[in-house]
PDB file of C-alpha atoms in Angstrom:
ATOM      1  CA  ALA A   1       9.203 -13.398  -7.946  1.00 73.00           C
ATOM      2  CA  GLN A   2       9.701 -10.065  -7.693  1.00 79.00           C
ATOM      3  CA  SER A   3      10.955  -7.910  -5.412  1.00 88.00           C
ATOM      4  CA  VAL A   4      11.466  -3.981  -4.587  1.00 94.00           C
ATOM      5  CA  THR A   5      14.519  -2.286  -2.423  1.00 96.00           C
ATOM      6  CA  GLN A   6      14.368   1.066  -1.176  1.00 97.00           C
ATOM      7  CA  LEU A   7      17.577   2.231  -0.942  1.00 92.00           C
ATOM      8  CA  ASP A   8      17.637   4.304   1.899  1.00 95.00           C
ATOM      9  CA  SER A   9      15.173   4.186   4.981  1.00 95.00           C
ATOM     10  CA  GLN A  10      15.645   7.760   5.657  1.00 97.00           C
ATOM     11  CA  VAL A  11      16.064  11.147   4.360  1.00 97.00           C
ATOM     12  CA  PRO A  12      16.661  13.866   5.977  1.00 97.00           C
ATOM     13  CA  VAL A  13      16.609  17.355   3.492  1.00 97.00           C
ATOM     14  CA  PHE A  14      16.156  20.845   4.543  1.00 97.00           C
ATOM     15  CA  GLU A  15      12.830  22.695   2.863  1.00 97.00           C
ATOM     16  CA  GLU A  16      12.425  24.170  -0.511  1.00 97.00           C
ATOM     17  CA  ALA A  17      16.223  21.688  -1.070  1.00 98.00           C
ATOM     18  CA  PRO A  18      15.418  19.383  -3.693  1.00 98.00           C
ATOM     19  CA  VAL A  19      15.159  15.304  -3.268  1.00 98.00           C
ATOM     20  CA  GLU A  20      15.272  12.122  -4.535  1.00 97.00           C
ATOM     21  CA  LEU A  21      14.316   8.556  -2.755  1.00 98.00           C
ATOM     22  CA  ARG A  22      15.677   5.570  -4.583  1.00 97.00           C
ATOM     23  CA  CYS A  23      13.846   2.416  -5.929  1.00 97.00           C
ATOM     24  CA  ASN A  24      15.107  -1.169  -7.596  1.00 96.00           C
ATOM     25  CA  TYR A  25      13.392  -3.403  -8.586  1.00 93.00           C
ATOM     26  CA  SER A  26      13.731  -6.786  -9.839  1.00 89.00           C
ATOM     27  CA  SER A  27      11.411  -8.766 -11.789  1.00 80.00           C
ATOM     28  CA  SER A  28      11.830 -11.311 -15.243  1.00 73.00           C
ATOM     29  CA  VAL A  29       8.408 -10.130 -16.542  1.00 75.00           C
ATOM     30  CA  SER A  30       7.486  -6.384 -17.256  1.00 75.00           C
ATOM     31  CA  VAL A  31       5.754  -4.968 -14.817  1.00 80.00           C
ATOM     32  CA  TYR A  32       3.380  -1.634 -13.361  1.00 86.00           C
ATOM     33  CA  LEU A  33       4.996   0.515 -11.233  1.00 90.00           C
ATOM     34  CA  PHE A  34       3.656   2.947  -7.959  1.00 92.00           C
ATOM     35  CA  TRP A  35       4.765   5.176  -5.810  1.00 96.00           C
ATOM     36  CA  TYR A  36       2.698   6.188  -2.641  1.00 95.00           C
ATOM     37  CA  VAL A  37       2.874   8.491   0.188  1.00 96.00           C
ATOM     38  CA  GLN A  38       1.923   7.634   4.293  1.00 94.00           C
ATOM     39  CA  TYR A  39       1.092  10.882   6.221  1.00 91.00           C
ATOM     40  CA  PRO A  40       1.361   9.454   9.962  1.00 86.00           C
ATOM     41  CA  ASN A  41      -2.258   7.819  11.284  1.00 78.00           C
ATOM     42  CA  GLN A  42      -2.811   7.438   7.583  1.00 82.00           C
ATOM     43  CA  GLY A  43      -3.510   5.357   5.222  1.00 86.00           C
ATOM     44  CA  LEU A  44      -1.677   5.479   2.566  1.00 91.00           C
ATOM     45  CA  GLN A  45      -2.144   7.627  -0.890  1.00 91.00           C
ATOM     46  CA  LEU A  46      -1.176   6.958  -4.488  1.00 91.00           C
ATOM     47  CA  LEU A  47       1.675   9.485  -5.658  1.00 95.00           C
ATOM     48  CA  LEU A  48       1.708   8.483  -9.260  1.00 94.00           C
ATOM     49  CA  LYS A  49       2.256   5.205 -11.449  1.00 91.00           C
ATOM     50  CA  TYR A  50       3.787   4.205 -14.647  1.00 90.00           C
ATOM     51  CA  LEU A  51       2.280   1.956 -16.782  1.00 84.00           C
ATOM     52  CA  SER A  52       3.420   2.612 -20.093  1.00 82.00           C
ATOM     53  CA  GLY A  53       4.758   5.426 -22.480  1.00 85.00           C
ATOM     54  CA  SER A  54       6.813   7.795 -21.198  1.00 88.00           C
ATOM     55  CA  THR A  55       9.614   7.042 -18.974  1.00 90.00           C
ATOM     56  CA  LEU A  56       9.075  10.458 -16.688  1.00 95.00           C
ATOM     57  CA  VAL A  57       5.994  10.317 -15.112  1.00 95.00           C
ATOM     58  CA  LYS A  58       4.176  13.221 -12.952  1.00 96.00           C
ATOM     59  CA  GLY A  59       1.934  13.155  -9.900  1.00 94.00           C
ATOM     60  CA  ILE A  60       0.655  14.928  -7.088  1.00 93.00           C
ATOM     61  CA  ASN A  61       2.265  17.598  -5.191  1.00 93.00           C
ATOM     62  CA  GLY A  62       5.018  18.513  -7.408  1.00 96.00           C
ATOM     63  CA  PHE A  63       6.465  14.729  -7.577  1.00 97.00           C
ATOM     64  CA  GLU A  64       7.775  12.901 -10.309  1.00 97.00           C
ATOM     65  CA  ALA A  65       9.530   9.843 -10.964  1.00 97.00           C
ATOM     66  CA  GLU A  66      11.388   8.327 -14.051  1.00 95.00           C
ATOM     67  CA  PHE A  67      11.271   4.504 -14.972  1.00 94.00           C
ATOM     68  CA  ASN A  68      14.838   3.518 -16.760  1.00 93.00           C
ATOM     69  CA  LYS A  69      14.476   0.179 -17.507  1.00 90.00           C
ATOM     70  CA  SER A  70      18.250  -0.968 -18.104  1.00 91.00           C
ATOM     71  CA  GLN A  71      18.783  -0.056 -14.366  1.00 92.00           C
ATOM     72  CA  THR A  72      15.460  -1.333 -12.808  1.00 93.00           C
ATOM     73  CA  SER A  73      14.754   1.946 -11.263  1.00 95.00           C
ATOM     74  CA  PHE A  74      12.246   4.575 -10.361  1.00 96.00           C
ATOM     75  CA  HIS A  75      13.453   7.179  -8.376  1.00 97.00           C
ATOM     76  CA  LEU A  76      11.004   9.960  -7.120  1.00 98.00           C
ATOM     77  CA  ARG A  77      11.936  13.215  -7.406  1.00 98.00           C
ATOM     78  CA  LYS A  78      10.826  16.787  -6.205  1.00 98.00           C
ATOM     79  CA  PRO A  79      12.500  19.387  -6.969  1.00 97.00           C
ATOM     80  CA  SER A  80      11.559  21.435  -4.128  1.00 97.00           C
ATOM     81  CA  VAL A  81      10.400  20.120  -0.293  1.00 97.00           C
ATOM     82  CA  HIS A  82       7.818  21.427   2.279  1.00 97.00           C
ATOM     83  CA  ILE A  83       7.809  20.556   5.726  1.00 96.00           C
ATOM     84  CA  SER A  84       4.168  18.823   4.432  1.00 95.00           C
ATOM     85  CA  ASP A  85       5.755  16.691   2.604  1.00 97.00           C
ATOM     86  CA  THR A  86       6.953  15.040   5.714  1.00 97.00           C
ATOM     87  CA  ALA A  87       6.316  11.151   5.344  1.00 97.00           C
ATOM     88  CA  GLU A  88       6.728   7.640   4.614  1.00 96.00           C
ATOM     89  CA  TYR A  89       7.463   7.476   0.900  1.00 98.00           C
ATOM     90  CA  PHE A  90       6.153   3.320  -0.361  1.00 96.00           C
ATOM     91  CA  CYS A  91       7.891   1.930  -4.041  1.00 96.00           C
ATOM     92  CA  ALA A  92       5.506  -0.972  -5.196  1.00 92.00           C
ATOM     93  CA  VAL A  93       5.302  -3.217  -7.745  1.00 88.00           C
ATOM     94  CA  SER A  94       3.088  -5.600  -9.507  1.00 80.00           C
ATOM     95  CA  ASN A  95       3.654  -7.747 -13.289  1.00 65.00           C
ATOM     96  CA  TYR A  96       1.461  -7.486 -16.349  1.00 55.00           C
ATOM     97  CA  GLY A  97      -1.936  -9.479 -15.683  1.00 55.00           C
ATOM     98  CA  GLY A  98      -1.999  -9.373 -11.939  1.00 55.00           C
ATOM     99  CA  SER A  99      -4.729  -7.067 -10.461  1.00 55.00           C
ATOM    100  CA  GLN A 100      -4.249  -3.795  -8.859  1.00 51.00           C
ATOM    101  CA  GLY A 101      -4.067  -6.377  -5.574  1.00 59.00           C
ATOM    102  CA  ASN A 102      -1.456  -7.760  -6.031  1.00 74.00           C
ATOM    103  CA  LEU A 103       1.007  -5.204  -5.083  1.00 82.00           C
ATOM    104  CA  ILE A 104       4.287  -5.607  -3.755  1.00 87.00           C
ATOM    105  CA  PHE A 105       5.888  -3.076  -2.019  1.00 92.00           C
ATOM    106  CA  GLY A 106       9.514  -1.781  -0.822  1.00 95.00           C
ATOM    107  CA  LYS A 107      10.190  -1.254   3.390  1.00 95.00           C
ATOM    108  CA  GLY A 108       9.702   2.539   2.859  1.00 96.00           C
ATOM    109  CA  THR A 109      11.851   5.608   3.097  1.00 97.00           C
ATOM    110  CA  LYS A 110      10.583   8.192   5.998  1.00 97.00           C
ATOM    111  CA  LEU A 111      11.373  11.759   4.373  1.00 97.00           C
ATOM    112  CA  SER A 112      11.507  14.010   7.219  1.00 97.00           C
ATOM    113  CA  VAL A 113      11.641  17.642   6.199  1.00 97.00           C
ATOM    114  CA  LYS A 114      13.412  20.432   8.677  1.00 96.00           C
ATOM    115  CA  PRO A 115      12.467  24.109   8.427  1.00 95.00           C
TER     116      PRO A 115
ATOM    117  CA  GLU B   1     -18.626  10.911  -1.408  1.00 55.00           C
ATOM    118  CA  THR B   2     -17.086   8.957   1.670  1.00 68.00           C
ATOM    119  CA  GLY B   3     -13.568   7.423   1.428  1.00 87.00           C
ATOM    120  CA  VAL B   4     -12.598   3.912   2.817  1.00 93.00           C
ATOM    121  CA  THR B   5     -13.589   3.403   6.560  1.00 94.00           C
ATOM    122  CA  GLN B   6     -11.837   0.670   9.060  1.00 96.00           C
ATOM    123  CA  SER B   7     -12.942  -0.734  12.424  1.00 96.00           C
ATOM    124  CA  PRO B   8     -11.784  -0.262  15.315  1.00 96.00           C
ATOM    125  CA  THR B   9      -8.375   1.897  14.722  1.00 95.00           C
ATOM    126  CA  HIS B  10      -7.028  -0.256  17.362  1.00 95.00           C
ATOM    127  CA  LEU B  11      -7.027  -3.403  19.373  1.00 96.00           C
ATOM    128  CA  ILE B  12      -5.907  -6.093  21.929  1.00 97.00           C
ATOM    129  CA  LYS B  13      -5.635  -8.844  21.912  1.00 97.00           C
ATOM    130  CA  THR B  14      -4.372 -12.175  23.612  1.00 97.00           C
ATOM    131  CA  ARG B  15      -2.471 -14.398  21.601  1.00 97.00           C
ATOM    132  CA  GLY B  16      -4.829 -17.760  20.497  1.00 97.00           C
ATOM    133  CA  GLN B  17      -8.198 -15.528  19.875  1.00 98.00           C
ATOM    134  CA  GLN B  18     -10.036 -14.568  17.288  1.00 98.00           C
ATOM    135  CA  VAL B  19     -10.181 -10.702  15.870  1.00 98.00           C
ATOM    136  CA  THR B  20     -12.886  -9.817  13.209  1.00 98.00           C
ATOM    137  CA  LEU B  21     -11.703  -6.486  11.175  1.00 98.00           C
ATOM    138  CA  ARG B  22     -14.059  -4.761   9.092  1.00 98.00           C
ATOM    139  CA  CYS B  23     -14.054  -2.228   6.070  1.00 97.00           C
ATOM    140  CA  SER B  24     -16.172   0.304   4.222  1.00 95.00           C
ATOM    141  CA  SER B  25     -15.575   0.586   0.528  1.00 91.00           C
ATOM    142  CA  GLN B  26     -15.924   3.919  -0.675  1.00 87.00           C
ATOM    143  CA  SER B  27     -18.400   4.544  -2.766  1.00 85.00           C
ATOM    144  CA  GLY B  28     -19.484   3.073  -6.017  1.00 84.00           C
ATOM    145  CA  HIS B  29     -16.150   0.832  -5.440  1.00 88.00           C
ATOM    146  CA  ASN B  30     -16.670  -3.751  -5.709  1.00 88.00           C
ATOM    147  CA  THR B  31     -13.526  -4.973  -5.138  1.00 89.00           C
ATOM    148  CA  VAL B  32     -11.678  -4.493  -1.833  1.00 91.00           C
ATOM    149  CA  SER B  33      -8.119  -5.291  -1.144  1.00 91.00           C
ATOM    150  CA  TRP B  34      -7.212  -6.121   2.454  1.00 94.00           C
ATOM    151  CA  TYR B  35      -2.879  -5.419   3.727  1.00 94.00           C
ATOM    152  CA  GLN B  36      -0.694  -6.540   6.931  1.00 96.00           C
ATOM    153  CA  GLN B  37       1.850  -3.985   7.708  1.00 94.00           C
ATOM    154  CA  ALA B  38       3.673  -4.504  10.065  1.00 94.00           C
ATOM    155  CA  LEU B  39       6.076  -1.718  12.011  1.00 90.00           C
ATOM    156  CA  GLY B  40       8.712  -0.741   9.855  1.00 87.00           C
ATOM    157  CA  GLN B  41       7.736  -2.609   6.586  1.00 91.00           C
ATOM    158  CA  GLY B  42       6.002  -1.894   3.388  1.00 92.00           C
ATOM    159  CA  PRO B  43       2.461  -3.374   3.761  1.00 93.00           C
ATOM    160  CA  GLN B  44       2.015  -6.868   2.132  1.00 93.00           C
ATOM    161  CA  PHE B  45      -0.683  -7.994   0.386  1.00 90.00           C
ATOM    162  CA  ILE B  46      -3.066 -10.857   2.367  1.00 94.00           C
ATOM    163  CA  PHE B  47      -6.117 -11.225  -0.345  1.00 91.00           C
ATOM    164  CA  GLN B  48      -8.353  -9.370  -2.979  1.00 90.00           C
ATOM    165  CA  TYR B  49     -12.342  -9.529  -3.378  1.00 91.00           C
ATOM    166  CA  TYR B  50     -14.328  -8.885  -6.287  1.00 87.00           C
ATOM    167  CA  ARG B  51     -17.822  -8.760  -5.890  1.00 87.00           C
ATOM    168  CA  GLU B  52     -18.221 -11.257  -2.909  1.00 90.00           C
ATOM    169  CA  GLU B  53     -15.280 -13.491  -4.526  1.00 90.00           C
ATOM    170  CA  GLU B  54     -11.984 -13.997  -2.891  1.00 89.00           C
ATOM    171  CA  ASN B  55      -9.314 -12.421  -6.573  1.00 85.00           C
ATOM    172  CA  GLY B  56      -6.197 -13.562  -5.596  1.00 84.00           C
ATOM    173  CA  ARG B  57      -4.122 -14.505  -2.136  1.00 88.00           C
ATOM    174  CA  GLY B  58      -0.897 -13.300  -0.691  1.00 88.00           C
ATOM    175  CA  ASN B  59       1.401 -15.832   1.062  1.00 90.00           C
ATOM    176  CA  PHE B  60      -0.733 -15.816   4.645  1.00 95.00           C
ATOM    177  CA  PRO B  61      -1.674 -19.365   6.330  1.00 96.00           C
ATOM    178  CA  PRO B  62      -5.157 -20.024   6.292  1.00 96.00           C
ATOM    179  CA  ARG B  63      -6.083 -18.791   9.480  1.00 97.00           C
ATOM    180  CA  PHE B  64      -6.229 -15.170   7.388  1.00 98.00           C
ATOM    181  CA  SER B  65      -9.724 -15.185   5.872  1.00 96.00           C
ATOM    182  CA  GLY B  66     -12.343 -12.722   4.664  1.00 96.00           C
ATOM    183  CA  LEU B  67     -15.778 -12.126   3.740  1.00 96.00           C
ATOM    184  CA  GLN B  68     -17.099  -9.034   1.828  1.00 95.00           C
ATOM    185  CA  PHE B  69     -21.080  -8.572   0.977  1.00 94.00           C
ATOM    186  CA  PRO B  70     -23.360  -7.565  -0.813  1.00 92.00           C
ATOM    187  CA  ASN B  71     -22.891  -3.849  -0.072  1.00 90.00           C
ATOM    188  CA  TYR B  72     -18.997  -5.129  -1.062  1.00 90.00           C
ATOM    189  CA  SER B  73     -17.937  -3.963   2.357  1.00 94.00           C
ATOM    190  CA  SER B  74     -15.132  -6.289   3.932  1.00 96.00           C
ATOM    191  CA  GLU B  75     -14.432  -8.246   7.003  1.00 97.00           C
ATOM    192  CA  LEU B  76     -11.397  -9.828   7.517  1.00 98.00           C
ATOM    193  CA  ASN B  77     -11.019 -12.575   9.936  1.00 98.00           C
ATOM    194  CA  VAL B  78      -7.880 -13.961  12.095  1.00 98.00           C
ATOM    195  CA  ASN B  79      -7.593 -17.211  14.119  1.00 97.00           C
ATOM    196  CA  ALA B  80      -5.696 -18.339  16.540  1.00 97.00           C
ATOM    197  CA  LEU B  81      -3.711 -15.191  16.643  1.00 98.00           C
ATOM    198  CA  GLU B  82       0.111 -15.313  17.476  1.00 97.00           C
ATOM    199  CA  LEU B  83       2.428 -12.245  18.473  1.00 97.00           C
ATOM    200  CA  ASP B  84       3.565 -12.179  14.390  1.00 96.00           C
ATOM    201  CA  ASP B  85       0.093 -11.149  13.712  1.00 98.00           C
ATOM    202  CA  SER B  86       0.496  -7.794  15.538  1.00 97.00           C
ATOM    203  CA  ALA B  87       0.322  -4.811  12.689  1.00 97.00           C
ATOM    204  CA  LEU B  88      -1.628  -2.333  10.749  1.00 95.00           C
ATOM    205  CA  TYR B  89      -4.163  -4.083   8.622  1.00 97.00           C
ATOM    206  CA  LEU B  90      -5.108  -1.307   6.297  1.00 95.00           C
ATOM    207  CA  CYS B  91      -8.122  -1.874   3.547  1.00 94.00           C
ATOM    208  CA  ALA B  92      -8.186  -0.533   0.003  1.00 91.00           C
ATOM    209  CA  SER B  93     -11.053  -0.449  -2.217  1.00 90.00           C
ATOM    210  CA  SER B  94     -11.263   0.402  -6.068  1.00 84.00           C
ATOM    211  CA  ARG B  95     -13.545   0.603  -8.579  1.00 82.00           C
ATOM    212  CA  GLY B  96     -13.205  -3.164  -9.910  1.00 70.00           C
ATOM    213  CA  LEU B  97     -10.990  -4.888 -11.829  1.00 63.00           C
ATOM    214  CA  ALA B  98      -9.936  -2.990 -14.437  1.00 52.00           C
ATOM    215  CA  GLY B  99      -6.276  -2.972 -14.334  1.00 51.00           C
ATOM    216  CA  PHE B 100      -4.495  -0.083 -13.364  1.00 53.00           C
ATOM    217  CA  THR B 101      -6.674   2.529 -14.554  1.00 55.00           C
ATOM    218  CA  ASP B 102      -8.347   2.551 -11.705  1.00 66.00           C
ATOM    219  CA  THR B 103      -6.518   3.990  -7.874  1.00 75.00           C
ATOM    220  CA  GLN B 104      -6.489   1.695  -4.847  1.00 80.00           C
ATOM    221  CA  TYR B 105      -8.121   4.237  -2.281  1.00 86.00           C
ATOM    222  CA  PHE B 106      -6.150   3.141   1.006  1.00 90.00           C
ATOM    223  CA  GLY B 107      -8.244   3.059   5.241  1.00 93.00           C
ATOM    224  CA  PRO B 108      -7.162   4.696   7.659  1.00 92.00           C
ATOM    225  CA  GLY B 109      -6.108   1.056   9.293  1.00 95.00           C
ATOM    226  CA  THR B 110      -6.992  -0.522  12.126  1.00 96.00           C
ATOM    227  CA  ARG B 111      -4.155  -1.237  14.429  1.00 96.00           C
ATOM    228  CA  LEU B 112      -3.161  -4.759  16.166  1.00 97.00           C
ATOM    229  CA  THR B 113      -1.424  -5.880  19.210  1.00 97.00           C
ATOM    230  CA  VAL B 114      -1.185  -9.583  20.380  1.00 97.00           C
ATOM    231  CA  LEU B 115      -0.195  -9.782  23.742  1.00 96.00           C
TER     232      LEU B 115
END
């Protein structure tokens, strides 16, 4: 069975500082990987996804993530955060052959950007 | 192009009652997925509908059922409500079963409280 672990439930950071949100997954088969963001009282928005190819994936709003197969990780990074990045971030995984509906999400990391 | 909409926004029910949640998919999308997001947790996949047929189901009991209509809007029905059914219910639509080349677009969710 697949699972996703987001190592930090809350990450406080000052504006313009870099941030890394950590995600590890377990799966016995090859996977697709995703990061979603959820702003207060809103649905989820896709930030980026890894399907194949380059292990460094660039997404919206200046975010990027690196797929590391040997460490089964898919950490999300941003070199300089803004107040508007305050939100909850979810890492998700699905295996080859599954429809995109069969996403397995982590418990989320709340990013709090302070001025 | 309108996004994914869900109704109602909030709902309060008592244990044992039945509830119906509604979702209108984004224009041009024929696939709808439903997720349950309990407080402090990541979303959990309930089921997916593609062209009015169920196409995959998560680990939810049969009292969770759904429908998709010819216009691709969808309903989620939950019978015999339990306290643990209290959660945010998210609907997501996508253009089709084109694998991960299609992005899922999420609605804002329906907050269900069971007393």
